[in-house]
């Protein structure tokens, strides 16, 4: 390739040829420079960046965990489509940049949850599950549900090197091991009818018992069992319909929390688990600050503000309130998608 520039000493035009054949390709840019550029991108641009060439993809893959961890939550929704067509998956960041892609094999399926960065798609007709990670594109399939579905969570078992889907269904907990095509029931005398969440914290799976909201711990190895932990009662059994609460477990770092919202009042309370005393402590007494991202469809999360620059200013269009002076709540009608989740694995602690 050549370029011609016309100019002599007096400023008059003349011909001079400049060879540009030696100019390096974009693919040979210094990796340190590429990394600096990449870390300034949004998640949507990152996906495009990683597909430019082998060199750029190498930088993206080797640094994507730190990249995703630095990105704030995004809104996610799946527009309704007719049952015979694949659905569209949509992400929108805080700058209102949108990413859309088709979910192959999703015809006749409905998104019923999020776990570890995976969308949980459920086919009502056959009751089978299909999990897909929209960032990594990994897919997992599980057999038809044995009972009415409430919620589920994906974990990884080191002892068998396989993923396990754990499902909460009314008064029972079930689990299915990847590629085995069967569901196994975990015997329990506890009632989970009115609670709709499973949460993984420090390698253990937790849920809450209905009515008295006692914390329950689920272990799968060596024998599947549910253990009722001796925690102080969080809330009394509601006497009236207007007193119904919706607790949801979330965690951040070394701490486990429960957010409690009223069914008919715009009130949200947060409690932190004191693992030493095994009791729930009001969040305003902890002196900490977190952002609690909550969606009506579930899958909430607690996030420390120092993870992002000016984190709360990135969400000016969402309803924000103070929680005891230390927490901020970001409710949304859509789902919240957490980029750091898409590369994390809920690794089970099977030492006990």
Short mmCIF file of C-alpha atoms in Angstrom, two decimals:
data_model
loop_
_atom_site.label_atom_id
_atom_site.label_comp_id
_atom_site.label_asym_id
_atom_site.label_seq_id
_atom_site.Cartn_x
_atom_site.Cartn_y
_atom_site.Cartn_z
CA UNK A 1 0.00 0.00 0.00
CA UNK A 2 1.31 3.51 -0.81
CA UNK A 3 0.28 7.08 0.01
CA UNK A 4 1.14 10.20 -2.03
CA UNK A 5 1.68 13.65 -0.53
CA UNK A 6 2.24 16.78 -2.67
CA UNK A 7 4.30 19.62 -1.16
CA UNK A 8 7.73 21.25 -1.91
CA UNK A 9 9.94 23.57 0.17
CA UNK A 10 7.98 26.65 -0.96
CA UNK A 11 4.71 25.04 -0.08
CA UNK A 12 4.01 24.24 -3.70
CA UNK A 13 2.74 20.86 -4.68
CA UNK A 14 5.10 18.06 -5.58
CA UNK A 15 4.85 14.32 -5.59
CA UNK A 16 6.33 12.15 -2.86
CA UNK A 17 5.47 8.54 -2.22
CA UNK A 18 5.33 7.13 1.32
CA UNK A 19 5.37 3.37 1.66
CA UNK A 20 3.05 1.97 4.31
CA UNK A 21 3.55 -1.70 3.64
CA UNK A 22 5.50 -1.97 6.90
CA UNK A 23 2.65 -0.62 9.06
CA UNK A 24 1.67 -3.43 11.46
CA UNK A 25 -1.76 -5.06 11.44
CA UNK A 26 -4.25 -4.25 14.20
CA UNK A 27 -3.88 -7.86 15.30
CA UNK A 28 -0.26 -7.21 16.26
CA UNK A 29 -0.92 -4.38 18.69
CA UNK A 30 0.92 -4.71 21.98
CA UNK A 31 -1.12 -6.86 24.37
CA UNK A 32 -0.69 -4.38 27.23
CA UNK A 33 -2.23 -1.67 25.06
CA UNK A 34 -5.04 -3.99 24.02
CA UNK A 35 -5.73 -4.79 27.66
CA UNK A 36 -5.98 -1.12 28.58
CA UNK A 37 -8.45 -0.58 25.75
CA UNK A 38 -10.46 -3.67 26.59
CA UNK A 39 -10.93 -2.77 30.26
CA UNK A 40 -12.66 0.46 29.20
CA UNK A 41 -15.29 -1.40 27.19
CA UNK A 42 -18.77 -2.41 28.22
CA UNK A 43 -19.80 -6.06 28.25
CA UNK A 44 -21.50 -5.68 24.88
CA UNK A 45 -18.40 -4.21 23.24
CA UNK A 46 -16.24 -6.87 24.92
CA UNK A 47 -18.11 -9.60 23.07
CA UNK A 48 -17.36 -7.86 19.77
CA UNK A 49 -13.75 -7.20 20.81
CA UNK A 50 -13.13 -10.89 21.52
CA UNK A 51 -14.23 -11.83 17.99
CA UNK A 52 -11.94 -9.51 16.01
CA UNK A 53 -8.99 -11.88 15.56
CA UNK A 54 -7.00 -14.62 17.32
CA UNK A 55 -4.69 -12.13 19.04
CA UNK A 56 -7.53 -10.02 20.44
CA UNK A 57 -9.44 -13.13 21.44
CA UNK A 58 -6.39 -14.38 23.34
CA UNK A 59 -6.24 -11.14 25.33
CA UNK A 60 -9.98 -11.27 25.99
CA UNK A 61 -10.03 -14.89 27.15
CA UNK A 62 -7.01 -14.57 29.43
CA UNK A 63 -8.40 -11.46 31.14
CA UNK A 64 -12.16 -11.91 30.93
CA UNK A 65 -12.58 -12.92 34.59
CA UNK A 66 -11.12 -9.63 35.86
CA UNK A 67 -12.99 -7.75 33.14
CA UNK A 68 -16.38 -9.22 34.07
CA UNK A 69 -15.74 -8.68 37.79
CA UNK A 70 -15.30 -4.96 37.14
CA UNK A 71 -18.64 -4.53 35.38
CA UNK A 72 -21.87 -3.50 37.12
CA UNK A 73 -25.16 -5.39 36.77
CA UNK A 74 -27.16 -5.18 33.56
CA UNK A 75 -30.87 -5.41 32.89
CA UNK A 76 -31.93 -8.57 31.11
CA UNK A 77 -35.16 -9.53 29.44
CA UNK A 78 -36.44 -12.05 26.92
CA UNK A 79 -39.26 -10.67 24.73
CA UNK A 80 -42.19 -13.07 24.30
CA UNK A 81 -42.16 -15.01 21.06
CA UNK A 82 -44.45 -17.60 19.56
CA UNK A 83 -43.74 -21.14 20.71
CA UNK A 84 -42.37 -22.27 17.35
CA UNK A 85 -39.62 -19.63 17.19
CA UNK A 86 -36.37 -19.20 19.10
CA UNK A 87 -36.45 -16.43 21.66
CA UNK A 88 -34.31 -13.30 21.72
CA UNK A 89 -32.02 -12.64 24.67
CA UNK A 90 -31.48 -8.95 25.48
CA UNK A 91 -28.98 -7.20 27.75
CA UNK A 92 -28.87 -3.48 28.51
CA UNK A 93 -26.08 -1.75 30.46
CA UNK A 94 -26.32 1.43 32.53
CA UNK A 95 -25.49 3.51 29.43
CA UNK A 96 -28.51 1.96 27.71
CA UNK A 97 -26.36 0.09 25.23
CA UNK A 98 -28.17 -3.06 24.13
CA UNK A 99 -27.02 -6.49 23.07
CA UNK A 100 -29.42 -8.95 21.46
CA UNK A 101 -28.90 -12.51 20.33
CA UNK A 102 -31.06 -15.50 19.45
CA UNK A 103 -31.28 -18.39 21.91
CA UNK A 104 -31.07 -21.44 19.70
CA UNK A 105 -33.22 -24.46 20.64
CA UNK A 106 -35.40 -22.17 22.82
CA UNK A 107 -38.65 -22.55 20.87
CA UNK A 108 -41.44 -23.50 23.25
CA UNK A 109 -39.33 -22.72 26.33
CA UNK A 110 -39.61 -20.03 28.99
CA UNK A 111 -36.87 -18.40 31.04
CA UNK A 112 -37.66 -19.15 34.69
CA UNK A 113 -34.45 -18.18 36.43
CA UNK A 114 -30.76 -17.34 36.52
CA UNK A 115 -28.00 -19.27 38.22
CA UNK A 116 -24.24 -18.82 38.05
CA UNK A 117 -24.59 -16.79 34.84
CA UNK A 118 -26.80 -19.42 33.18
CA UNK A 119 -30.33 -18.78 31.95
CA UNK A 120 -32.68 -21.52 33.13
CA UNK A 121 -35.06 -22.36 30.30
CA UNK A 122 -38.00 -24.63 30.99
CA UNK A 123 -40.30 -26.36 28.50
CA UNK A 124 -43.80 -26.55 29.97
CA UNK A 125 -44.96 -29.29 27.61
CA UNK A 126 -42.17 -31.78 28.45
CA UNK A 127 -40.93 -30.15 31.73
CA UNK A 128 -37.26 -30.53 30.74
CA UNK A 129 -34.57 -27.95 31.50
CA UNK A 130 -32.04 -26.33 29.20
CA UNK A 131 -29.39 -24.06 30.71
CA UNK A 132 -27.32 -21.72 28.53
CA UNK A 133 -24.60 -19.25 29.43
CA UNK A 134 -25.08 -16.27 27.03
CA UNK A 135 -21.48 -15.12 27.48
CA UNK A 136 -19.52 -18.38 27.28
CA UNK A 137 -22.19 -20.15 25.16
CA UNK A 138 -21.93 -23.33 27.23
CA UNK A 139 -25.14 -25.40 27.35
CA UNK A 140 -26.42 -27.96 29.86
CA UNK A 141 -29.49 -30.18 29.65
CA UNK A 142 -31.46 -31.80 32.47
CA UNK A 143 -34.42 -34.22 32.42
CA UNK A 144 -38.11 -33.38 33.01
CA UNK A 145 -38.96 -32.09 36.49
CA UNK A 146 -40.50 -34.68 38.86
CA UNK A 147 -42.68 -32.11 40.65
CA UNK A 148 -44.06 -28.58 40.34
CA UNK A 149 -41.08 -26.31 39.84
CA UNK A 150 -40.35 -23.39 42.19
CA UNK A 151 -36.68 -22.49 41.79
CA UNK A 152 -33.27 -24.04 41.16
CA UNK A 153 -29.55 -23.41 41.45
CA UNK A 154 -26.57 -24.81 39.55
CA UNK A 155 -23.56 -26.15 41.49
CA UNK A 156 -20.41 -28.07 40.62
CA UNK A 157 -19.36 -31.21 42.49
CA UNK A 158 -15.55 -31.68 42.65
CA UNK A 159 -15.87 -35.32 43.72
CA UNK A 160 -17.57 -36.32 40.46
CA UNK A 161 -16.39 -33.39 38.30
CA UNK A 162 -19.91 -32.66 37.10
CA UNK A 163 -22.55 -29.96 37.35
CA UNK A 164 -25.59 -30.61 39.53
CA UNK A 165 -28.93 -28.83 39.20
CA UNK A 166 -30.70 -28.52 42.57
CA UNK A 167 -34.45 -27.82 42.45
CA UNK A 168 -36.86 -26.64 45.10
CA UNK A 169 -40.38 -27.94 44.51
CA UNK A 170 -43.01 -27.31 47.17
CA UNK A 171 -42.11 -29.46 50.19
CA UNK A 172 -39.22 -31.31 48.57
CA UNK A 173 -35.72 -30.68 47.25
CA UNK A 174 -34.49 -32.59 44.22
CA UNK A 175 -31.15 -32.75 42.41
CA UNK A 176 -30.04 -34.02 39.01
CA UNK A 177 -26.45 -34.79 38.02
CA UNK A 178 -25.24 -33.69 34.59
CA UNK A 179 -25.63 -36.38 31.90
CA UNK A 180 -27.29 -38.91 34.25
CA UNK A 181 -30.85 -38.12 33.14
CA UNK A 182 -32.54 -38.64 36.52
CA UNK A 183 -33.75 -36.72 39.58
CA UNK A 184 -33.00 -37.66 43.18
CA UNK A 185 -35.14 -36.59 46.13
CA UNK A 186 -33.61 -35.25 49.35
CA UNK A 187 -35.67 -36.45 52.30
CA UNK A 188 -36.86 -33.64 54.55
CA UNK A 189 -39.64 -32.88 57.03
CA UNK A 190 -39.40 -29.14 56.43
CA UNK A 191 -41.88 -27.08 54.44
CA UNK A 192 -40.62 -24.88 51.60
CA UNK A 193 -44.00 -24.18 50.00
CA UNK A 194 -43.96 -20.40 50.45
CA UNK A 195 -40.26 -19.82 49.99
CA UNK A 196 -38.85 -19.51 46.50
CA UNK A 197 -35.09 -19.34 46.65
CA UNK A 198 -31.95 -21.44 46.92
CA UNK A 199 -28.63 -19.76 47.59
CA UNK A 200 -25.02 -21.03 47.52
CA UNK A 201 -22.71 -19.56 50.15
CA UNK A 202 -19.19 -20.82 50.95
CA UNK A 203 -19.79 -24.12 49.19
CA UNK A 204 -23.10 -24.86 50.94
CA UNK A 205 -26.66 -24.59 49.65
CA UNK A 206 -29.13 -22.69 51.81
CA UNK A 207 -32.84 -22.08 51.87
CA UNK A 208 -35.41 -20.92 54.44
CA UNK A 209 -38.14 -22.93 56.10
CA UNK A 210 -41.63 -21.57 55.43
CA UNK A 211 -43.55 -19.63 58.09
CA UNK A 212 -40.77 -19.27 60.71
CA UNK A 213 -37.98 -18.62 58.18
CA UNK A 214 -35.39 -20.78 59.90
CA UNK A 215 -32.18 -21.20 57.89
CA UNK A 216 -31.77 -24.66 56.34
CA UNK A 217 -28.51 -26.12 54.99
CA UNK A 218 -28.47 -28.67 52.18
CA UNK A 219 -25.50 -31.00 51.66
CA UNK A 220 -25.25 -33.60 48.89
CA UNK A 221 -22.16 -35.54 49.96
CA UNK A 222 -21.63 -38.09 51.44
CA UNK A 223 -25.41 -38.41 51.95
CA UNK A 224 -27.98 -35.86 50.73
CA UNK A 225 -29.65 -34.20 53.72
CA UNK A 226 -31.27 -30.99 54.90
CA UNK A 227 -30.22 -29.63 58.29
CA UNK A 228 -32.22 -27.05 60.23
CA UNK A 229 -29.75 -24.58 61.73
CA UNK A 230 -30.41 -23.17 65.18
CA UNK A 231 -30.86 -19.56 64.12
CA UNK A 232 -32.91 -16.97 65.92
CA UNK A 233 -36.38 -16.68 64.38
CA UNK A 234 -36.26 -13.92 61.79
CA UNK A 235 -39.99 -13.18 61.51
CA UNK A 236 -43.12 -14.43 63.18
CA UNK A 237 -45.71 -16.32 61.18
CA UNK A 238 -47.95 -13.71 59.48
CA UNK A 239 -51.40 -13.30 61.04
CA UNK A 240 -52.91 -11.34 58.16
CA UNK A 241 -52.48 -11.37 54.38
CA UNK A 242 -51.05 -7.86 54.52
CA UNK A 243 -48.28 -9.14 56.79
CA UNK A 244 -46.88 -11.63 54.25
CA UNK A 245 -43.14 -11.18 53.70
CA UNK A 246 -40.83 -12.32 50.92
CA UNK A 247 -37.34 -13.06 52.28
CA UNK A 248 -34.45 -13.70 49.91
CA UNK A 249 -30.93 -14.83 50.73
CA UNK A 250 -27.99 -12.93 49.24
CA UNK A 251 -24.29 -12.90 50.06
CA UNK A 252 -21.29 -10.66 49.58
CA UNK A 253 -17.75 -11.68 50.45
CA UNK A 254 -17.74 -13.48 53.79
CA UNK A 255 -21.26 -12.44 54.82
CA UNK A 256 -24.73 -13.91 54.34
CA UNK A 257 -27.75 -11.59 54.31
CA UNK A 258 -31.49 -11.88 53.96
CA UNK A 259 -33.61 -9.16 52.39
CA UNK A 260 -37.20 -9.02 53.58
CA UNK A 261 -39.86 -7.19 51.59
CA UNK A 262 -43.54 -6.83 52.40
CA UNK A 263 -46.19 -7.98 49.97
CA UNK A 264 -48.26 -4.81 50.23
CA UNK A 265 -45.89 -2.16 51.61
CA UNK A 266 -42.93 -0.51 49.95
CA UNK A 267 -40.61 -1.58 52.75
CA UNK A 268 -37.37 -3.55 52.52
CA UNK A 269 -35.35 -4.68 55.51
CA UNK A 270 -31.94 -6.36 55.52
CA UNK A 271 -30.44 -8.67 58.13
CA UNK A 272 -26.90 -10.04 58.36
CA UNK A 273 -26.18 -13.48 59.77
CA UNK A 274 -23.97 -13.41 62.87
CA UNK A 275 -22.43 -16.86 62.40
CA UNK A 276 -20.95 -16.82 65.92
CA UNK A 277 -24.26 -16.27 67.69
CA UNK A 278 -26.29 -17.78 64.84
CA UNK A 279 -28.74 -14.92 64.77
CA UNK A 280 -29.85 -12.29 62.26
CA UNK A 281 -28.54 -8.79 63.00
CA UNK A 282 -30.28 -5.70 61.52
CA UNK A 283 -28.15 -4.43 58.67
CA UNK A 284 -28.05 -0.83 59.91
CA UNK A 285 -26.07 -1.98 62.95
CA UNK A 286 -23.20 -3.42 60.89
CA UNK A 287 -21.71 -0.12 59.66
CA UNK A 288 -21.35 -1.56 56.14
CA UNK A 289 -22.57 -0.27 52.80
CA UNK A 290 -23.89 -2.42 49.97
CA UNK A 291 -26.06 -2.13 46.91
CA UNK A 292 -28.90 -4.67 46.85
CA UNK A 293 -30.02 -5.40 43.30
CA UNK A 294 -33.45 -7.01 43.38
CA UNK A 295 -35.84 -8.17 40.68
CA UNK A 296 -39.41 -9.37 40.90
CA UNK A 297 -38.41 -12.56 39.12
CA UNK A 298 -35.80 -13.35 41.78
CA UNK A 299 -32.01 -13.75 41.67
CA UNK A 300 -30.97 -10.76 43.74
CA UNK A 301 -27.44 -9.91 44.83
CA UNK A 302 -25.51 -7.73 47.25
CA UNK A 303 -22.56 -5.76 45.87
CA UNK A 304 -19.88 -3.70 47.58
CA UNK A 305 -19.66 -0.15 46.17
CA UNK A 306 -15.88 -0.08 45.78
CA UNK A 307 -16.05 -2.57 42.90
CA UNK A 308 -16.97 0.22 40.46
CA UNK A 309 -16.24 3.91 40.03
CA UNK A 310 -19.18 6.00 41.28
CA UNK A 311 -21.36 2.87 41.37
CA UNK A 312 -24.67 4.35 42.46
CA UNK A 313 -24.58 7.20 39.92
CA UNK A 314 -24.68 4.59 37.17
CA UNK A 315 -28.31 3.83 37.98
CA UNK A 316 -30.12 7.20 37.97
CA UNK A 317 -33.31 5.82 36.44
CA UNK A 318 -34.03 3.21 39.08
CA UNK A 319 -35.79 3.66 42.37
CA UNK A 320 -33.18 3.97 45.12
CA UNK A 321 -33.75 4.15 48.86
CA UNK A 322 -31.49 4.00 51.87
CA UNK A 323 -31.62 0.87 53.98
CA UNK A 324 -30.80 1.78 57.54
CA UNK A 325 -28.44 4.48 56.25
CA UNK A 326 -25.97 1.99 54.79
CA UNK A 327 -27.67 0.08 51.98
CA UNK A 328 -29.23 1.08 48.68
CA UNK A 329 -31.90 -0.93 46.92
CA UNK A 330 -32.23 -1.17 43.15
CA UNK A 331 -35.53 -2.92 42.34
CA UNK A 332 -36.36 -3.76 38.73
CA UNK A 333 -39.29 -5.34 36.95
CA UNK A 334 -36.84 -7.08 34.62
CA UNK A 335 -34.04 -9.45 35.61
CA UNK A 336 -30.68 -8.25 36.85
CA UNK A 337 -27.81 -10.02 35.06
CA UNK A 338 -24.48 -9.98 36.91
CA UNK A 339 -21.50 -10.24 34.49
CA UNK A 340 -19.12 -11.64 37.13
CA UNK A 341 -21.48 -14.59 37.63
CA UNK A 342 -21.07 -15.82 34.06
CA UNK A 343 -17.51 -17.03 34.73
CA UNK A 344 -17.94 -18.21 38.33
CA UNK A 345 -18.80 -21.71 39.43
CA UNK A 346 -20.79 -22.53 42.55
CA UNK A 347 -18.21 -25.01 43.84
CA UNK A 348 -19.57 -27.35 46.49
CA UNK A 349 -17.61 -27.84 49.71
CA UNK A 350 -17.70 -31.61 50.13
CA UNK A 351 -15.19 -31.89 52.97
CA UNK A 352 -17.81 -32.68 55.61
#
